[in-house]
């Protein structure tokens, strides 16, 4: 065991299992998912459901069912693998499939998450452009130099936050999450009386049927932008479930959930799904439709900055910027992990900075955020076969007598190195692993995994081409098909064999890693929380600010008997809502800094 210690010490921390002392409680994940999924894209997706022609009832029921299915996917598929391995998908896939497939897959993920992050940065800049009176960017390329400068400024802030890893991302998202939820709800409440007056001639609702009437007539009309019947209930359910396929069935969120203390923390994704992909999508549709009515425009002609400003006043600028940042941060963090898994010799901060610079350049082109929905759906179908391969090896192989990590054990058995197998296993995660020649990588590749991924893609996109079923559900048969195919191919390639010596070396290495991390834990110490009276006051002030904002929105919604009263109430909401925003972020940031200072002193 001791012989492998030098190699373990040289391993990049991102390639090691997360140690016990670095795990987080459920509040971290609730804040993280709320911050990421109550995001700037909700303005785009909320408007898309309006343009696709869903009905009000289909939206209310379909989004609820689809998002519950997504929560269960994270909880039952992604989180168990993440908690049991404590590894990111990028590292675990390398353990299963070797260098060549991992490098290709990680490169694909770098591209996907780079573009998603770029789209979020661009959305944030639709609010900032209003501050500088920059015209809307309607072309696929930027046509205003000041807009490019705004993108560069906003984007580099995102890059700097993502560079400092999970804790920085979680802290930022945790701080923003509650405020984002309240502001989406408040914006819809504040605009609804104006929308109601335009549709039914009164600012107040007398029953739930009034809401359905307004929704059917002015928001979710059942008719798409081309004037034809729109999507139905099953499409809405499928869209909500498939929107994050890349992160749950595709297992990308192992990178975040590997820090969870318990598997049940997968349910914390409900903070993002129920508040973000349910309430926020509905609220965004209401805000978009209300803004379109007031500006005598159509929802497809408005950008997120226009909608947010009309719904929330000055706070609208803040929500679009913050909502874009929180999503971009998490996705750029994922992109950095994927890139670092390829470039072992460089730290995650270095590769995240490099990827971030490319992201900011892409963000200068406005077409990116307008194509976010096709990107998400195709990206999900691209990675689902890989999620199926990992699921099969992790869960199914031990239950049917096949050997986990058989490809890696087979490589070790082939005698590529005459040193101890324990040292060679450790070497796979160190910088010297990148020095292997391309020919060696191809020779030792898990060809069953590569073939299953390629054939799975052909299967999935083939079903799409033949239009056998709704595109939103294609990930299900593609995932199941790849699991069966990989299990069959692996059983024919060496998974049925036993590798007792290699398994013993694996166990020895794992024990050495635990011992090494235990020593680190004793020197690093543990995090402490600020339970002082001042901290409680600061948190109390922040929550009061949120409560005041919501109460003012409710007054605007339910106490505006006519348009004159509504204009007065909404003016008060705009002013005090912005003041409450400043108070919330000021007190929350102060409390966060106190906790950081306390931990510095403790360490």
PDB file of C-alpha atoms in Angstrom, residues 183-395:
ATOM      1  CA  UNK A 183     -38.585  37.477  -8.488  1.00  0.00           C
ATOM      2  CA  UNK A 184     -39.972  35.123 -11.141  1.00  0.00           C
ATOM      3  CA  UNK A 185     -43.165  34.682  -9.110  1.00  0.00           C
ATOM      4  CA  UNK A 186     -43.401  38.389  -8.337  1.00  0.00           C
ATOM      5  CA  UNK A 187     -42.920  39.410 -11.980  1.00  0.00           C
ATOM      6  CA  UNK A 188     -45.808  37.217 -13.089  1.00  0.00           C
ATOM      7  CA  UNK A 189     -48.044  38.522 -10.288  1.00  0.00           C
ATOM      8  CA  UNK A 190     -47.196  42.146 -11.094  1.00  0.00           C
ATOM      9  CA  UNK A 191     -47.968  41.860 -14.806  1.00  0.00           C
ATOM     10  CA  UNK A 192     -51.059  39.666 -14.607  1.00  0.00           C
ATOM     11  CA  UNK A 193     -53.582  42.464 -13.828  1.00  0.00           C
ATOM     12  CA  UNK A 194     -52.577  44.316 -17.005  1.00  0.00           C
ATOM     13  CA  UNK A 195     -52.931  41.111 -18.993  1.00  0.00           C
ATOM     14  CA  UNK A 196     -56.283  40.351 -17.366  1.00  0.00           C
ATOM     15  CA  UNK A 197     -57.577  43.843 -18.161  1.00  0.00           C
ATOM     16  CA  UNK A 198     -56.641  43.417 -21.819  1.00  0.00           C
ATOM     17  CA  UNK A 199     -58.417  40.028 -22.077  1.00  0.00           C
ATOM     18  CA  UNK A 200     -61.469  40.119 -19.767  1.00  0.00           C
ATOM     19  CA  UNK A 201     -61.751  43.852 -19.087  1.00  0.00           C
ATOM     20  CA  UNK A 202     -60.916  43.683 -15.362  1.00  0.00           C
ATOM     21  CA  UNK A 203     -57.707  43.636 -13.347  1.00  0.00           C
ATOM     22  CA  UNK A 204     -58.765  41.155 -10.689  1.00  0.00           C
ATOM     23  CA  UNK A 205     -59.473  37.426 -10.898  1.00  0.00           C
ATOM     24  CA  UNK A 206     -62.720  36.202  -9.386  1.00  0.00           C
ATOM     25  CA  UNK A 207     -62.036  32.483  -9.828  1.00  0.00           C
ATOM     26  CA  UNK A 208     -59.544  29.944 -11.157  1.00  0.00           C
ATOM     27  CA  UNK A 209     -61.630  29.747 -14.341  1.00  0.00           C
ATOM     28  CA  UNK A 210     -60.663  33.385 -15.012  1.00  0.00           C
ATOM     29  CA  UNK A 211     -57.025  32.332 -14.989  1.00  0.00           C
ATOM     30  CA  UNK A 212     -57.745  29.505 -17.445  1.00  0.00           C
ATOM     31  CA  UNK A 213     -59.702  31.883 -19.682  1.00  0.00           C
ATOM     32  CA  UNK A 214     -56.897  34.448 -19.739  1.00  0.00           C
ATOM     33  CA  UNK A 215     -54.328  31.737 -20.316  1.00  0.00           C
ATOM     34  CA  UNK A 216     -56.237  30.140 -23.184  1.00  0.00           C
ATOM     35  CA  UNK A 217     -56.988  33.444 -24.873  1.00  0.00           C
ATOM     36  CA  UNK A 218     -53.729  35.326 -24.533  1.00  0.00           C
ATOM     37  CA  UNK A 219     -50.872  33.045 -23.370  1.00  0.00           C
ATOM     38  CA  UNK A 220     -51.182  29.310 -24.060  1.00  0.00           C
ATOM     39  CA  UNK A 221     -53.769  29.458 -26.798  1.00  0.00           C
ATOM     40  CA  UNK A 222     -53.398  25.978 -28.293  1.00  0.00           C
ATOM     41  CA  UNK A 223     -52.337  27.601 -31.584  1.00  0.00           C
ATOM     42  CA  UNK A 224     -48.675  27.911 -32.562  1.00  0.00           C
ATOM     43  CA  UNK A 225     -46.931  30.892 -34.117  1.00  0.00           C
ATOM     44  CA  UNK A 226     -47.806  29.589 -37.594  1.00  0.00           C
ATOM     45  CA  UNK A 227     -51.522  29.598 -36.778  1.00  0.00           C
ATOM     46  CA  UNK A 228     -51.817  25.795 -36.593  1.00  0.00           C
ATOM     47  CA  UNK A 229     -52.799  23.487 -33.701  1.00  0.00           C
ATOM     48  CA  UNK A 230     -49.959  23.331 -31.206  1.00  0.00           C
ATOM     49  CA  UNK A 231     -48.308  20.637 -29.115  1.00  0.00           C
ATOM     50  CA  UNK A 232     -50.326  18.483 -26.705  1.00  0.00           C
ATOM     51  CA  UNK A 233     -49.999  17.110 -23.184  1.00  0.00           C
ATOM     52  CA  UNK A 234     -47.589  14.270 -24.062  1.00  0.00           C
ATOM     53  CA  UNK A 235     -45.225  16.653 -25.847  1.00  0.00           C
ATOM     54  CA  UNK A 236     -45.201  19.015 -22.853  1.00  0.00           C
ATOM     55  CA  UNK A 237     -44.433  16.114 -20.476  1.00  0.00           C
ATOM     56  CA  UNK A 238     -41.693  14.835 -22.779  1.00  0.00           C
ATOM     57  CA  UNK A 239     -40.141  18.262 -23.197  1.00  0.00           C
ATOM     58  CA  UNK A 240     -39.995  18.861 -19.420  1.00  0.00           C
ATOM     59  CA  UNK A 241     -38.473  15.411 -18.816  1.00  0.00           C
ATOM     60  CA  UNK A 242     -35.995  15.589 -21.685  1.00  0.00           C
ATOM     61  CA  UNK A 243     -34.846  19.184 -21.115  1.00  0.00           C
ATOM     62  CA  UNK A 244     -32.108  17.993 -18.746  1.00  0.00           C
ATOM     63  CA  UNK A 245     -31.498  14.527 -20.163  1.00  0.00           C
ATOM     64  CA  UNK A 246     -27.834  15.390 -20.568  1.00  0.00           C
ATOM     65  CA  UNK A 247     -27.442  15.788 -16.804  1.00  0.00           C
ATOM     66  CA  UNK A 248     -29.567  12.928 -15.392  1.00  0.00           C
ATOM     67  CA  UNK A 249     -29.806  10.055 -17.894  1.00  0.00           C
ATOM     68  CA  UNK A 250     -26.516  11.286 -19.360  1.00  0.00           C
ATOM     69  CA  UNK A 251     -24.982  11.306 -15.831  1.00  0.00           C
ATOM     70  CA  UNK A 252     -23.174  14.623 -16.288  1.00  0.00           C
ATOM     71  CA  UNK A 253     -24.377  15.770 -12.869  1.00  0.00           C
ATOM     72  CA  UNK A 254     -22.230  13.137 -11.197  1.00  0.00           C
ATOM     73  CA  UNK A 255     -19.738  16.020 -11.132  1.00  0.00           C
ATOM     74  CA  UNK A 256     -21.985  17.900  -8.691  1.00  0.00           C
ATOM     75  CA  UNK A 257     -23.758  15.087  -6.847  1.00  0.00           C
ATOM     76  CA  UNK A 258     -20.520  13.266  -5.969  1.00  0.00           C
ATOM     77  CA  UNK A 259     -20.367  15.784  -3.109  1.00  0.00           C
ATOM     78  CA  UNK A 260     -23.730  14.645  -1.667  1.00  0.00           C
ATOM     79  CA  UNK A 261     -23.690  12.960   1.741  1.00  0.00           C
ATOM     80  CA  UNK A 262     -26.705  10.792   0.904  1.00  0.00           C
ATOM     81  CA  UNK A 263     -28.404   9.439  -2.197  1.00  0.00           C
ATOM     82  CA  UNK A 264     -31.691  11.004  -1.134  1.00  0.00           C
ATOM     83  CA  UNK A 265     -30.147  14.411  -1.811  1.00  0.00           C
ATOM     84  CA  UNK A 266     -31.029  13.785  -5.438  1.00  0.00           C
ATOM     85  CA  UNK A 267     -34.482  15.031  -4.447  1.00  0.00           C
ATOM     86  CA  UNK A 268     -32.922  18.464  -3.952  1.00  0.00           C
ATOM     87  CA  UNK A 269     -33.118  18.815  -7.726  1.00  0.00           C
ATOM     88  CA  UNK A 270     -36.797  19.586  -7.088  1.00  0.00           C
ATOM     89  CA  UNK A 271     -35.665  23.084  -6.049  1.00  0.00           C
ATOM     90  CA  UNK A 272     -34.686  23.600  -9.667  1.00  0.00           C
ATOM     91  CA  UNK A 273     -37.371  21.558 -11.382  1.00  0.00           C
ATOM     92  CA  UNK A 274     -40.490  22.621  -9.463  1.00  0.00           C
ATOM     93  CA  UNK A 275     -39.486  26.254  -8.976  1.00  0.00           C
ATOM     94  CA  UNK A 276     -37.436  26.667 -12.148  1.00  0.00           C
ATOM     95  CA  UNK A 277     -38.830  24.377 -14.794  1.00  0.00           C
ATOM     96  CA  UNK A 278     -42.391  24.580 -13.497  1.00  0.00           C
ATOM     97  CA  UNK A 279     -43.155  27.875 -11.786  1.00  0.00           C
ATOM     98  CA  UNK A 280     -40.526  29.893 -13.669  1.00  0.00           C
ATOM     99  CA  UNK A 281     -41.578  28.578 -17.103  1.00  0.00           C
ATOM    100  CA  UNK A 282     -45.192  29.411 -16.326  1.00  0.00           C
ATOM    101  CA  UNK A 283     -44.226  32.798 -14.872  1.00  0.00           C
ATOM    102  CA  UNK A 284     -42.043  33.574 -17.893  1.00  0.00           C
ATOM    103  CA  UNK A 285     -44.953  32.818 -20.215  1.00  0.00           C
ATOM    104  CA  UNK A 286     -47.180  35.188 -18.242  1.00  0.00           C
ATOM    105  CA  UNK A 287     -44.521  37.916 -18.162  1.00  0.00           C
ATOM    106  CA  UNK A 288     -43.804  37.527 -21.869  1.00  0.00           C
ATOM    107  CA  UNK A 289     -47.477  37.623 -22.848  1.00  0.00           C
ATOM    108  CA  UNK A 290     -48.139  40.574 -20.539  1.00  0.00           C
ATOM    109  CA  UNK A 291     -45.198  42.524 -21.934  1.00  0.00           C
ATOM    110  CA  UNK A 292     -46.306  41.768 -25.495  1.00  0.00           C
ATOM    111  CA  UNK A 293     -49.800  43.105 -24.734  1.00  0.00           C
ATOM    112  CA  UNK A 294     -48.495  46.273 -23.100  1.00  0.00           C
ATOM    113  CA  UNK A 295     -45.941  46.942 -25.844  1.00  0.00           C
ATOM    114  CA  UNK A 296     -48.371  45.887 -28.600  1.00  0.00           C
ATOM    115  CA  UNK A 297     -45.882  43.344 -29.846  1.00  0.00           C
ATOM    116  CA  UNK A 298     -45.606  39.544 -29.964  1.00  0.00           C
ATOM    117  CA  UNK A 299     -43.758  37.389 -27.467  1.00  0.00           C
ATOM    118  CA  UNK A 300     -41.389  36.061 -30.149  1.00  0.00           C
ATOM    119  CA  UNK A 301     -40.175  39.610 -30.904  1.00  0.00           C
ATOM    120  CA  UNK A 302     -39.075  40.304 -27.316  1.00  0.00           C
ATOM    121  CA  UNK A 303     -35.767  39.403 -25.727  1.00  0.00           C
ATOM    122  CA  UNK A 304     -35.389  38.481 -22.027  1.00  0.00           C
ATOM    123  CA  UNK A 305     -34.196  41.972 -21.127  1.00  0.00           C
ATOM    124  CA  UNK A 306     -37.370  43.585 -22.489  1.00  0.00           C
ATOM    125  CA  UNK A 307     -39.634  41.153 -20.622  1.00  0.00           C
ATOM    126  CA  UNK A 308     -37.796  41.339 -17.296  1.00  0.00           C
ATOM    127  CA  UNK A 309     -37.635  45.145 -17.270  1.00  0.00           C
ATOM    128  CA  UNK A 310     -41.360  45.524 -17.961  1.00  0.00           C
ATOM    129  CA  UNK A 311     -42.260  42.954 -15.298  1.00  0.00           C
ATOM    130  CA  UNK A 312     -39.835  43.966 -12.545  1.00  0.00           C
ATOM    131  CA  UNK A 313     -38.543  47.441 -13.263  1.00  0.00           C
ATOM    132  CA  UNK A 314     -34.889  47.961 -12.358  1.00  0.00           C
ATOM    133  CA  UNK A 315     -34.833  44.553 -10.654  1.00  0.00           C
ATOM    134  CA  UNK A 316     -35.449  43.108 -14.120  1.00  0.00           C
ATOM    135  CA  UNK A 317     -31.945  44.121 -15.129  1.00  0.00           C
ATOM    136  CA  UNK A 318     -30.573  42.275 -12.130  1.00  0.00           C
ATOM    137  CA  UNK A 319     -32.605  39.073 -12.587  1.00  0.00           C
ATOM    138  CA  UNK A 320     -31.546  38.532 -16.202  1.00  0.00           C
ATOM    139  CA  UNK A 321     -27.887  39.157 -15.355  1.00  0.00           C
ATOM    140  CA  UNK A 322     -27.892  36.967 -12.232  1.00  0.00           C
ATOM    141  CA  UNK A 323     -29.997  34.200 -13.796  1.00  0.00           C
ATOM    142  CA  UNK A 324     -27.579  34.004 -16.705  1.00  0.00           C
ATOM    143  CA  UNK A 325     -24.553  33.961 -14.424  1.00  0.00           C
ATOM    144  CA  UNK A 326     -25.782  31.151 -12.171  1.00  0.00           C
ATOM    145  CA  UNK A 327     -26.444  28.800 -15.081  1.00  0.00           C
ATOM    146  CA  UNK A 328     -23.293  29.758 -16.951  1.00  0.00           C
ATOM    147  CA  UNK A 329     -21.196  29.194 -13.813  1.00  0.00           C
ATOM    148  CA  UNK A 330     -22.362  25.603 -13.297  1.00  0.00           C
ATOM    149  CA  UNK A 331     -22.004  24.700 -16.971  1.00  0.00           C
ATOM    150  CA  UNK A 332     -18.588  26.307 -17.321  1.00  0.00           C
ATOM    151  CA  UNK A 333     -17.513  24.359 -14.216  1.00  0.00           C
ATOM    152  CA  UNK A 334     -18.634  21.168 -15.977  1.00  0.00           C
ATOM    153  CA  UNK A 335     -16.811  22.190 -19.154  1.00  0.00           C
ATOM    154  CA  UNK A 336     -13.651  22.786 -17.118  1.00  0.00           C
ATOM    155  CA  UNK A 337     -13.894  19.335 -15.530  1.00  0.00           C
ATOM    156  CA  UNK A 338     -14.316  17.711 -18.953  1.00  0.00           C
ATOM    157  CA  UNK A 339     -11.378  19.638 -20.402  1.00  0.00           C
ATOM    158  CA  UNK A 340      -9.191  18.882 -17.387  1.00  0.00           C
ATOM    159  CA  UNK A 341      -9.946  15.171 -17.807  1.00  0.00           C
ATOM    160  CA  UNK A 342      -8.338  15.443 -21.259  1.00  0.00           C
ATOM    161  CA  UNK A 343      -5.432  17.714 -20.345  1.00  0.00           C
ATOM    162  CA  UNK A 344      -4.224  15.954 -17.183  1.00  0.00           C
ATOM    163  CA  UNK A 345      -1.032  17.966 -16.977  1.00  0.00           C
ATOM    164  CA  UNK A 346      -2.896  21.224 -16.384  1.00  0.00           C
ATOM    165  CA  UNK A 347      -4.979  22.201 -13.373  1.00  0.00           C
ATOM    166  CA  UNK A 348      -8.751  22.578 -13.601  1.00  0.00           C
ATOM    167  CA  UNK A 349      -8.395  26.336 -13.038  1.00  0.00           C
ATOM    168  CA  UNK A 350      -6.034  26.658 -15.991  1.00  0.00           C
ATOM    169  CA  UNK A 351      -8.208  24.715 -18.403  1.00  0.00           C
ATOM    170  CA  UNK A 352     -11.391  26.407 -17.125  1.00  0.00           C
ATOM    171  CA  UNK A 353      -9.844  29.785 -17.860  1.00  0.00           C
ATOM    172  CA  UNK A 354      -8.902  28.697 -21.384  1.00  0.00           C
ATOM    173  CA  UNK A 355     -12.356  27.224 -22.032  1.00  0.00           C
ATOM    174  CA  UNK A 356     -13.892  30.352 -20.500  1.00  0.00           C
ATOM    175  CA  UNK A 357     -12.096  32.654 -22.911  1.00  0.00           C
ATOM    176  CA  UNK A 358     -13.474  30.642 -25.841  1.00  0.00           C
ATOM    177  CA  UNK A 359     -16.922  30.736 -24.212  1.00  0.00           C
ATOM    178  CA  UNK A 360     -16.883  34.511 -23.955  1.00  0.00           C
ATOM    179  CA  UNK A 361     -15.915  34.837 -27.622  1.00  0.00           C
ATOM    180  CA  UNK A 362     -18.825  32.567 -28.649  1.00  0.00           C
ATOM    181  CA  UNK A 363     -21.170  34.599 -26.421  1.00  0.00           C
ATOM    182  CA  UNK A 364     -20.575  37.631 -28.629  1.00  0.00           C
ATOM    183  CA  UNK A 365     -22.759  35.986 -31.293  1.00  0.00           C
ATOM    184  CA  UNK A 366     -26.475  36.426 -30.398  1.00  0.00           C
ATOM    185  CA  UNK A 367     -27.697  33.436 -32.416  1.00  0.00           C
ATOM    186  CA  UNK A 368     -26.378  31.124 -29.692  1.00  0.00           C
ATOM    187  CA  UNK A 369     -29.077  31.718 -27.075  1.00  0.00           C
ATOM    188  CA  UNK A 370     -31.852  31.704 -29.682  1.00  0.00           C
ATOM    189  CA  UNK A 371     -30.871  28.140 -30.642  1.00  0.00           C
ATOM    190  CA  UNK A 372     -30.594  26.867 -27.070  1.00  0.00           C
ATOM    191  CA  UNK A 373     -33.550  24.479 -27.283  1.00  0.00           C
ATOM    192  CA  UNK A 374     -32.307  22.473 -30.293  1.00  0.00           C
ATOM    193  CA  UNK A 375     -28.891  22.374 -28.647  1.00  0.00           C
ATOM    194  CA  UNK A 376     -30.259  20.947 -25.386  1.00  0.00           C
ATOM    195  CA  UNK A 377     -32.340  18.273 -27.081  1.00  0.00           C
ATOM    196  CA  UNK A 378     -29.634  17.086 -29.481  1.00  0.00           C
ATOM    197  CA  UNK A 379     -26.972  17.245 -26.779  1.00  0.00           C
ATOM    198  CA  UNK A 380     -29.126  15.027 -24.581  1.00  0.00           C
ATOM    199  CA  UNK A 381     -29.476  12.402 -27.298  1.00  0.00           C
ATOM    200  CA  UNK A 382     -25.728  12.569 -27.906  1.00  0.00           C
ATOM    201  CA  UNK A 383     -24.720  11.686 -24.335  1.00  0.00           C
ATOM    202  CA  UNK A 384     -27.547   9.326 -23.318  1.00  0.00           C
ATOM    203  CA  UNK A 385     -25.837   6.237 -24.843  1.00  0.00           C
ATOM    204  CA  UNK A 386     -22.760   6.922 -22.716  1.00  0.00           C
ATOM    205  CA  UNK A 387     -24.988   7.217 -19.658  1.00  0.00           C
ATOM    206  CA  UNK A 388     -26.425   3.825 -20.572  1.00  0.00           C
ATOM    207  CA  UNK A 389     -22.950   2.288 -20.840  1.00  0.00           C
ATOM    208  CA  UNK A 390     -21.946   3.551 -17.383  1.00  0.00           C
ATOM    209  CA  UNK A 391     -25.303   2.504 -15.878  1.00  0.00           C
ATOM    210  CA  UNK A 392     -24.887  -0.996 -17.299  1.00  0.00           C
ATOM    211  CA  UNK A 393     -21.356  -1.440 -15.991  1.00  0.00           C
ATOM    212  CA  UNK A 394     -22.106   0.015 -12.567  1.00  0.00           C
ATOM    213  CA  UNK A 395     -25.477  -1.537 -11.750  1.00  0.00           C
TER     214      UNK A 395
END
